């Protein structure tokens, strides 16, 4: 937003008008004098404005040629924990998807000690600015069951009433530690919590939409994304309640077979496919770099499982597009230009989002001088894929022009994809 010139740079019209006091209503000389004074005022104001001098950084803003590890974007590792909520994630893993297998709780609620363990584990992730996608599931079929065919039995999941209690218990802890959680896959129903293979009453579109709604209620007031596996579970629901697309927590989809033959029906207008993985099913077109990179860009994919399906990922590495995938998934911010007024009162920036996606949560962006926040200058949630964003900020207090540095930061430590990182100015 362009702010007006600061008051010290304006010429006062009232002062000029006070110089021209009429001696009589018919004194043409004074009329001309006032006209001249007003014209002069406009001219001087323009000259003063033109006298603003800008300082540019000494460094060039070059885009880094490497992957920038940031929360809620890129490739993720998958972890599994069985019937425990005490877990640890390596600090090196910025993004993870965690499977919580809870088959010992098909007939009972969680106890308080378990929920305390869960809260402590999430708190540890918050401290290291890590973010998880979580899925809770009752039935992780054994290799024997898979080899004999999933249709040999129905998935074994909790009754609907107990499932609702579990959602309330888990949702309370997740909401308390929301900074550690990017998304909740609504899960629970079906094999692997993938919402297929369960008894007919549990996997109808209305039943799965009800599970999504229960998560939304449990996580009200947070920015945690609530994801369903299949669009058919939400199409009618969204048509009846279009407001759920605009309020937090927002709904979206996860897709465990990106690009597969049945993937053509995976998209619903305005509902993002936030994350997923590829699988062993036959492709809709093919799994080549050209097809899949274009597809990921079109759906603005944020996160992708880094280890599954391995044959497809190995193909991307061999074809040479894996590096592009690492760099472009989700958001990727690059500082292009910067300049600072010579009195420290204004700063102008150009920040581009060159990623395939965008931040799905609010991320206030702060200007920082020598380690201290100066003021908020924007929100990264507003920087859409492919956007060129010009910021002209009138600062609440002038910045000193000697000593220290000027950088950008967010609460969750988002890194810009420049060779100089988040640095804008450095003063000797």
Coordinates of C-alpha atoms in Angstrom, one line a residue:
X1 CA 0.0 0.0 0.0
X2 CA 1.3 3.4 -0.9
X3 CA 1.2 5.9 2.0
X4 CA 1.1 9.7 1.6
X5 CA 4.3 11.7 2.0
X6 CA 5.1 12.3 5.6
X7 CA 4.0 15.6 7.2
X8 CA 7.5 17.1 7.2
X9 CA 7.6 16.8 3.4
X10 CA 4.3 18.5 2.8
X11 CA 3.9 22.3 2.2
X12 CA 1.2 23.8 4.3
X13 CA -1.5 25.3 2.2
X14 CA -3.0 27.3 5.0
X15 CA 0.4 29.1 5.5
X16 CA 0.5 30.1 1.8
X17 CA -3.1 31.3 1.9
X18 CA -2.4 33.4 4.9
X19 CA 0.1 35.4 2.9
X20 CA -2.7 36.6 0.6
X21 CA -5.2 38.7 2.5
X22 CA -7.8 40.5 0.4
X23 CA -8.1 44.3 0.9
X24 CA -11.3 44.4 -1.1
X25 CA -13.5 41.9 -2.9
X26 CA -12.6 43.4 -6.3
X27 CA -8.9 43.5 -5.9
X28 CA -7.8 41.4 -8.9
X29 CA -4.2 41.5 -8.0
X30 CA -4.9 39.6 -4.8
X31 CA -7.0 37.1 -6.6
X32 CA -4.1 36.5 -9.0
X33 CA -1.8 36.3 -6.0
X34 CA -3.9 33.6 -4.4
X35 CA -4.0 31.7 -7.7
X36 CA -0.2 31.9 -7.9
X37 CA 0.2 30.8 -4.3
X38 CA -2.0 27.7 -4.9
X39 CA -0.1 26.9 -8.1
X40 CA 3.2 27.4 -6.3
X41 CA 2.0 25.1 -3.5
X42 CA 1.3 22.3 -5.9
X43 CA 4.6 22.8 -7.6
X44 CA 6.7 22.9 -4.4
X45 CA 4.9 19.8 -3.1
X46 CA 5.8 18.0 -6.2
X47 CA 9.4 19.1 -5.9
X48 CA 9.6 18.0 -2.3
X49 CA 8.2 14.6 -3.2
X50 CA 10.7 14.3 -6.0
X51 CA 13.5 15.0 -3.5
X52 CA 13.0 11.7 -1.6
X53 CA 16.2 9.8 -2.0
X54 CA 16.3 6.0 -1.8
X55 CA 19.0 3.8 -0.5
X56 CA 19.4 0.4 -2.2
X57 CA 21.1 -2.7 -0.6
X58 CA 24.7 -3.5 -1.5
X59 CA 23.9 -7.1 -2.2
X60 CA 22.0 -8.5 -5.2
X61 CA 18.8 -10.4 -4.5
X62 CA 19.5 -13.7 -6.2
X63 CA 17.2 -16.7 -5.9
X64 CA 18.8 -19.7 -4.3
X65 CA 19.4 -22.7 -6.4
X66 CA 18.6 -25.1 -3.5
X67 CA 15.5 -26.3 -1.6
X68 CA 14.3 -24.1 1.2
X69 CA 13.0 -26.1 4.1
X70 CA 9.9 -24.4 5.5
X71 CA 6.8 -25.5 7.5
X72 CA 3.7 -26.7 5.6
X73 CA 5.4 -27.2 2.2
X74 CA 7.6 -29.6 0.4
X75 CA 8.4 -33.3 0.9
X76 CA 7.5 -35.0 4.2
X77 CA 8.6 -38.1 6.0
X78 CA 6.0 -40.5 7.4
X79 CA 6.1 -41.8 10.9
X80 CA 4.0 -44.5 12.7
X81 CA 3.2 -44.9 16.4
X82 CA 1.1 -47.7 17.6
X83 CA -1.2 -47.2 20.7
X84 CA 1.1 -44.6 22.2
X85 CA 0.9 -40.8 22.3
X86 CA 4.4 -40.3 23.6
X87 CA 6.6 -39.8 20.6
X88 CA 9.5 -37.8 19.3
X89 CA 10.3 -36.3 15.9
X90 CA 13.9 -35.6 14.8
X91 CA 14.6 -31.8 14.8
X92 CA 15.9 -32.2 11.3
X93 CA 12.4 -33.1 10.0
X94 CA 10.5 -29.8 9.4
X95 CA 7.4 -31.6 8.1
X96 CA 6.1 -35.0 8.9
X97 CA 2.9 -37.1 8.5
X98 CA 2.2 -39.1 11.6
X99 CA 0.0 -42.2 11.6
X100 CA -1.4 -42.9 15.1
X101 CA -2.7 -46.5 15.1
X102 CA -5.2 -46.8 17.9
X103 CA -6.6 -50.3 17.5
X104 CA -6.4 -51.0 21.2
X105 CA -9.0 -48.3 21.8
X106 CA -11.8 -49.6 19.6
X107 CA -13.9 -50.2 22.7
X108 CA -12.6 -47.6 25.2
X109 CA -11.7 -43.9 25.4
X110 CA -8.2 -42.6 26.0
X111 CA -7.1 -41.9 29.6
X112 CA -5.7 -38.7 30.9
X113 CA -2.1 -39.9 31.1
X114 CA -2.2 -40.7 27.4
X115 CA -3.6 -37.2 26.5
X116 CA -0.9 -35.6 28.7
X117 CA 1.8 -37.5 26.8
X118 CA 0.2 -36.4 23.6
X119 CA 0.3 -32.7 24.7
X120 CA 3.9 -33.0 25.8
X121 CA 5.0 -34.5 22.5
X122 CA 3.3 -31.8 20.5
X123 CA 4.8 -29.1 22.8
X124 CA 8.2 -30.4 21.9
X125 CA 7.4 -29.9 18.2
X126 CA 6.2 -26.4 18.8
X127 CA 9.5 -25.5 20.4
X128 CA 11.4 -26.5 17.3
X129 CA 8.9 -25.0 14.8
X130 CA 8.0 -28.4 13.4
X131 CA 4.6 -29.1 11.9
X132 CA 2.8 -32.3 11.5
X133 CA 0.0 -33.7 9.4
X134 CA -1.7 -36.3 11.6
X135 CA -4.0 -39.2 11.0
X136 CA -5.7 -41.4 13.6
X137 CA -6.7 -44.9 12.4
X138 CA -8.1 -48.1 14.0
X139 CA -7.3 -50.7 11.3
X140 CA -3.8 -51.0 9.8
X141 CA -4.2 -54.3 8.0
X142 CA -1.4 -56.9 8.2
X143 CA 0.4 -58.1 5.2
X144 CA -1.6 -61.3 5.3
X145 CA -4.9 -59.4 5.1
X146 CA -3.6 -57.3 2.2
X147 CA -2.3 -60.3 0.3
X148 CA -5.7 -62.1 0.7
X149 CA -7.6 -59.1 -0.5
X150 CA -9.1 -56.3 1.6
X151 CA -12.6 -57.4 0.6
X152 CA -12.1 -60.5 2.7
X153 CA -13.3 -58.5 5.7
X154 CA -14.6 -55.1 6.7
X155 CA -12.3 -52.7 8.4
X156 CA -12.4 -52.9 12.2
X157 CA -13.2 -49.5 13.6
X158 CA -14.8 -48.0 16.7
X159 CA -18.6 -47.5 17.0
X160 CA -19.7 -44.0 15.9
X161 CA -20.4 -42.8 19.5
X162 CA -16.9 -43.8 20.7
X163 CA -15.3 -42.4 17.5
X164 CA -17.0 -39.0 18.4
X165 CA -15.5 -39.2 21.9
X166 CA -12.1 -39.9 20.5
X167 CA -12.4 -36.9 18.2
X168 CA -13.3 -34.6 21.2
X169 CA -10.4 -35.9 23.3
X170 CA -7.8 -35.6 20.6
X171 CA -9.2 -32.3 19.3
X172 CA -8.8 -30.7 22.7
X173 CA -5.1 -31.5 22.8
X174 CA -4.5 -30.6 19.2
X175 CA -6.2 -27.2 19.6
X176 CA -4.0 -26.5 22.6
X177 CA -0.9 -27.2 20.6
X178 CA -2.1 -25.9 17.2
X179 CA 1.3 -24.5 16.2
X180 CA 2.6 -28.0 15.9
X181 CA -0.2 -29.2 13.5
X182 CA -0.7 -28.2 9.9
X183 CA -3.6 -30.5 9.0
X184 CA -5.7 -33.4 10.4
X185 CA -6.7 -36.1 7.9
X186 CA -10.2 -36.9 9.2
X187 CA -9.2 -40.6 9.0
X188 CA -10.6 -43.1 11.5
X189 CA -13.0 -44.8 9.0
X190 CA -11.8 -47.7 6.9
X191 CA -8.5 -49.5 6.3
X192 CA -5.5 -47.2 7.1
X193 CA -8.1 -44.6 8.0
X194 CA -8.4 -44.0 4.2
X195 CA -12.2 -44.0 4.5
X196 CA -12.8 -47.1 2.3
X197 CA -13.5 -50.8 3.2
X198 CA -15.5 -50.1 6.3
X199 CA -19.1 -51.1 7.0
X200 CA -21.6 -49.3 4.7
X201 CA -23.1 -47.2 7.5
X202 CA -19.7 -45.7 8.4
X203 CA -18.4 -44.8 4.9
X204 CA -21.4 -43.2 3.3
X205 CA -20.8 -39.6 2.1
X206 CA -23.0 -38.2 4.9
X207 CA -21.2 -40.3 7.6
X208 CA -17.7 -39.2 6.5
X209 CA -18.9 -35.6 6.2
X210 CA -20.1 -35.9 9.8
X211 CA -16.6 -37.0 10.9
X212 CA -15.2 -34.0 9.1
X213 CA -17.7 -31.7 10.8
X214 CA -16.9 -33.2 14.2
X215 CA -13.2 -32.4 13.7
X216 CA -14.1 -28.9 12.7
X217 CA -16.1 -28.4 15.9
X218 CA -13.3 -29.9 18.0
X219 CA -10.7 -27.6 16.3
X220 CA -12.8 -24.5 16.2
X221 CA -10.7 -21.3 16.6
X222 CA -7.6 -22.9 15.1
X223 CA -6.1 -22.7 11.6
X224 CA -5.6 -26.5 11.4
X225 CA -6.8 -27.8 8.0
X226 CA -9.4 -30.6 8.1
X227 CA -8.9 -33.1 5.2
X228 CA -11.2 -35.7 3.7
X229 CA -10.0 -38.5 1.4
X230 CA -12.8 -38.5 -1.2
X231 CA -14.6 -35.5 -2.7
X232 CA -17.9 -37.3 -2.9
X233 CA -18.0 -37.2 0.9
X234 CA -18.1 -33.4 0.9
X235 CA -19.6 -32.3 -2.4
X236 CA -23.2 -32.2 -1.2
X237 CA -22.2 -31.1 2.2
X238 CA -20.3 -28.1 0.8
X239 CA -23.2 -27.2 -1.5
X240 CA -25.4 -26.9 1.5
X241 CA -22.8 -25.0 3.6
X242 CA -20.6 -23.0 1.3
X243 CA -19.4 -20.9 4.2
X244 CA -17.2 -23.8 5.4
X245 CA -14.8 -23.0 2.6
X246 CA -14.1 -19.5 3.9
X247 CA -13.8 -20.0 7.6
X248 CA -11.3 -21.7 9.8
X249 CA -10.6 -24.5 10.3
X250 CA -10.9 -24.9 6.5
X251 CA -11.6 -28.1 4.7
X252 CA -9.6 -29.8 1.9
X253 CA -8.6 -33.2 0.6
X254 CA -5.7 -35.5 0.9
X255 CA -5.0 -37.8 -2.0
X256 CA -3.2 -41.1 -1.5
X257 CA -3.1 -41.8 -5.3
X258 CA -2.1 -38.6 -7.0
X259 CA -2.2 -39.0 -10.8
X260 CA -3.8 -42.5 -10.7
X261 CA -6.5 -43.6 -13.1
X262 CA -9.3 -42.7 -10.7
X263 CA -7.8 -39.3 -9.8
X264 CA -9.8 -37.5 -12.4
X265 CA -12.7 -37.2 -9.9
X266 CA -10.5 -36.0 -7.0
X267 CA -10.9 -32.3 -7.4
X268 CA -13.8 -30.1 -6.2
X269 CA -13.8 -26.5 -7.2
X270 CA -12.4 -24.2 -4.6
X271 CA -11.3 -27.0 -2.3
X272 CA -7.6 -27.6 -2.3
X273 CA -5.8 -30.9 -2.5
X274 CA -3.3 -30.1 0.3
X275 CA -1.1 -33.1 0.4
X276 CA -0.8 -36.8 -0.5
X277 CA 1.3 -39.4 -2.2
X278 CA 1.5 -41.5 -5.3
X279 CA 0.6 -45.2 -5.4
X280 CA 1.0 -48.4 -7.4
X281 CA -2.2 -48.0 -9.4
X282 CA -2.2 -47.5 -13.1
X283 CA -1.9 -43.7 -14.1
X284 CA -4.6 -41.6 -15.5
X285 CA -2.1 -40.4 -18.2
X286 CA 1.4 -41.4 -17.1
X287 CA 3.7 -40.7 -14.2
X288 CA 6.3 -38.8 -16.2
X289 CA 7.9 -35.6 -15.1
X290 CA 6.0 -33.5 -17.7
X291 CA 2.6 -34.9 -16.7
X292 CA 3.0 -34.9 -12.9
X293 CA 4.9 -31.6 -12.4
X294 CA 2.2 -29.8 -14.5
X295 CA -0.5 -31.6 -12.5
X296 CA 1.0 -30.7 -9.1
X297 CA 1.3 -27.0 -10.2
X298 CA -2.3 -27.0 -11.4
X299 CA -3.7 -28.3 -8.1
X300 CA -1.3 -26.1 -6.1
X301 CA 0.0 -29.1 -4.1
X302 CA 1.6 -28.2 -0.8
X303 CA 3.2 -31.4 0.5
X304 CA 4.1 -34.9 -0.8
X305 CA 5.2 -38.1 0.8
X306 CA 8.9 -38.4 0.0
X307 CA 9.1 -42.2 0.1
X308 CA 6.0 -43.5 -1.6
X309 CA 5.5 -44.8 -4.2
X310 CA 9.2 -45.4 -4.6
X311 CA 9.2 -46.5 -8.2
X312 CA 7.5 -43.3 -9.3
X313 CA 9.8 -41.1 -7.3
X314 CA 12.9 -43.0 -8.6
X315 CA 11.6 -42.2 -12.1
X316 CA 11.4 -38.5 -11.4
X317 CA 15.0 -38.6 -10.1
X318 CA 16.1 -40.4 -13.2
X319 CA 14.2 -38.0 -15.5
X320 CA 15.7 -35.0 -13.7
X321 CA 12.7 -33.2 -12.2
X322 CA 13.0 -34.2 -8.6
X323 CA 14.9 -31.1 -7.7
X324 CA 12.1 -28.9 -9.2
X325 CA 9.6 -30.9 -7.2
X326 CA 11.5 -30.2 -3.9
X327 CA 11.8 -26.5 -4.7
X328 CA 8.3 -25.7 -6.0
X329 CA 5.9 -27.7 -3.8
X330 CA 3.8 -25.2 -1.8
X331 CA 5.0 -21.6 -1.3
X332 CA 8.5 -20.3 -2.2
X333 CA 9.2 -16.6 -1.5
X334 CA 12.0 -14.6 -3.1
X335 CA 12.9 -11.0 -2.3
X336 CA 13.5 -9.3 -5.6
X337 CA 14.0 -5.6 -4.8
X338 CA 14.3 -3.3 -1.8
X339 CA 15.0 0.4 -1.1
X340 CA 14.9 2.5 2.0
X341 CA 14.2 6.3 2.2
X342 CA 17.2 8.3 3.2
X343 CA 15.6 9.4 6.4
X344 CA 14.5 5.8 7.3
X345 CA 10.8 6.7 7.2
X346 CA 9.7 4.4 4.3
X347 CA 10.7 1.1 2.7
X348 CA 9.7 -0.5 -0.6
X349 CA 10.0 -4.2 -1.3
X350 CA 9.1 -6.6 -4.0
X351 CA 8.5 -10.2 -2.9
X352 CA 7.5 -12.9 -5.4
X353 CA 5.9 -16.3 -4.7
X354 CA 7.5 -18.6 -7.2
X355 CA 6.1 -21.8 -5.7
X356 CA 3.2 -23.9 -6.9
X357 CA 1.1 -23.2 -3.8
X358 CA 0.6 -20.6 -1.1
X359 CA 0.4 -20.4 2.6
X360 CA -2.9 -21.8 3.7
X361 CA -2.6 -20.2 7.1
X362 CA -2.1 -16.6 8.2
X363 CA 1.6 -15.8 8.6
X364 CA 2.2 -12.1 9.6
X365 CA 5.4 -10.8 8.1
X366 CA 7.5 -8.5 10.3
X367 CA 10.3 -6.1 9.5
X368 CA 13.2 -6.6 11.9
X369 CA 16.0 -4.2 12.7
X370 CA 19.1 -5.6 14.5
X371 CA 17.1 -8.5 16.0
X372 CA 14.1 -6.4 17.1
X373 CA 10.8 -6.3 15.4
X374 CA 9.9 -2.9 14.0
X375 CA 6.3 -3.6 12.7
X376 CA 4.2 -6.0 10.7
X377 CA 4.3 -5.2 7.0
X378 CA 2.1 -7.8 5.5
X379 CA 0.8 -11.4 5.7
X380 CA 2.2 -14.2 3.5
X381 CA -1.3 -15.8 3.2
X382 CA -2.0 -13.0 0.7
X383 CA 0.9 -13.9 -1.6
X384 CA -0.7 -16.2 -4.2
X385 CA 1.2 -18.7 -6.5
X386 CA 3.0 -16.8 -9.2
X387 CA 2.3 -13.4 -7.6
X388 CA 4.6 -10.4 -7.7
X389 CA 3.9 -8.4 -4.5
X390 CA 5.0 -4.7 -4.2
X391 CA 5.0 -3.4 -0.6
X392 CA 5.4 0.3 0.1
X393 CA 5.5 0.8 3.9
X394 CA 5.4 4.0 5.8
X395 CA 7.2 3.1 9.1
X396 CA 5.8 4.0 12.5
X397 CA 9.3 5.2 13.5
X398 CA 12.3 6.0 11.3
X399 CA 14.9 3.3 11.0
X400 CA 18.5 4.1 11.9
X401 CA 20.8 3.9 8.9
X402 CA 24.0 2.9 10.6
X403 CA 24.9 -0.3 12.3
X404 CA 23.0 -3.6 12.4
X405 CA 20.8 -5.1 9.7
X406 CA 17.2 -5.2 8.4
X407 CA 15.6 -8.6 7.9
X408 CA 12.2 -10.2 7.5
X409 CA 10.7 -12.9 9.8
X410 CA 7.6 -14.8 10.7
X411 CA 6.5 -16.4 14.0
X412 CA 7.3 -19.8 12.6
X413 CA 10.7 -18.9 11.1
X414 CA 9.8 -19.0 7.3
X415 CA 13.0 -18.7 5.3
X416 CA 13.1 -16.8 2.0
X417 CA 14.7 -18.5 -1.0
X418 CA 17.4 -16.0 -1.6
X419 CA 21.2 -16.7 -1.5
X420 CA 21.2 -14.0 1.3
X421 CA 18.2 -15.5 3.1
X422 CA 15.9 -13.0 4.9
X423 CA 18.4 -10.2 4.8
X424 CA 17.4 -6.9 3.2
X425 CA 20.0 -4.3 4.4
X426 CA 23.2 -4.6 6.3
X427 CA 24.8 -1.4 7.7
X428 CA 28.5 -1.2 8.7

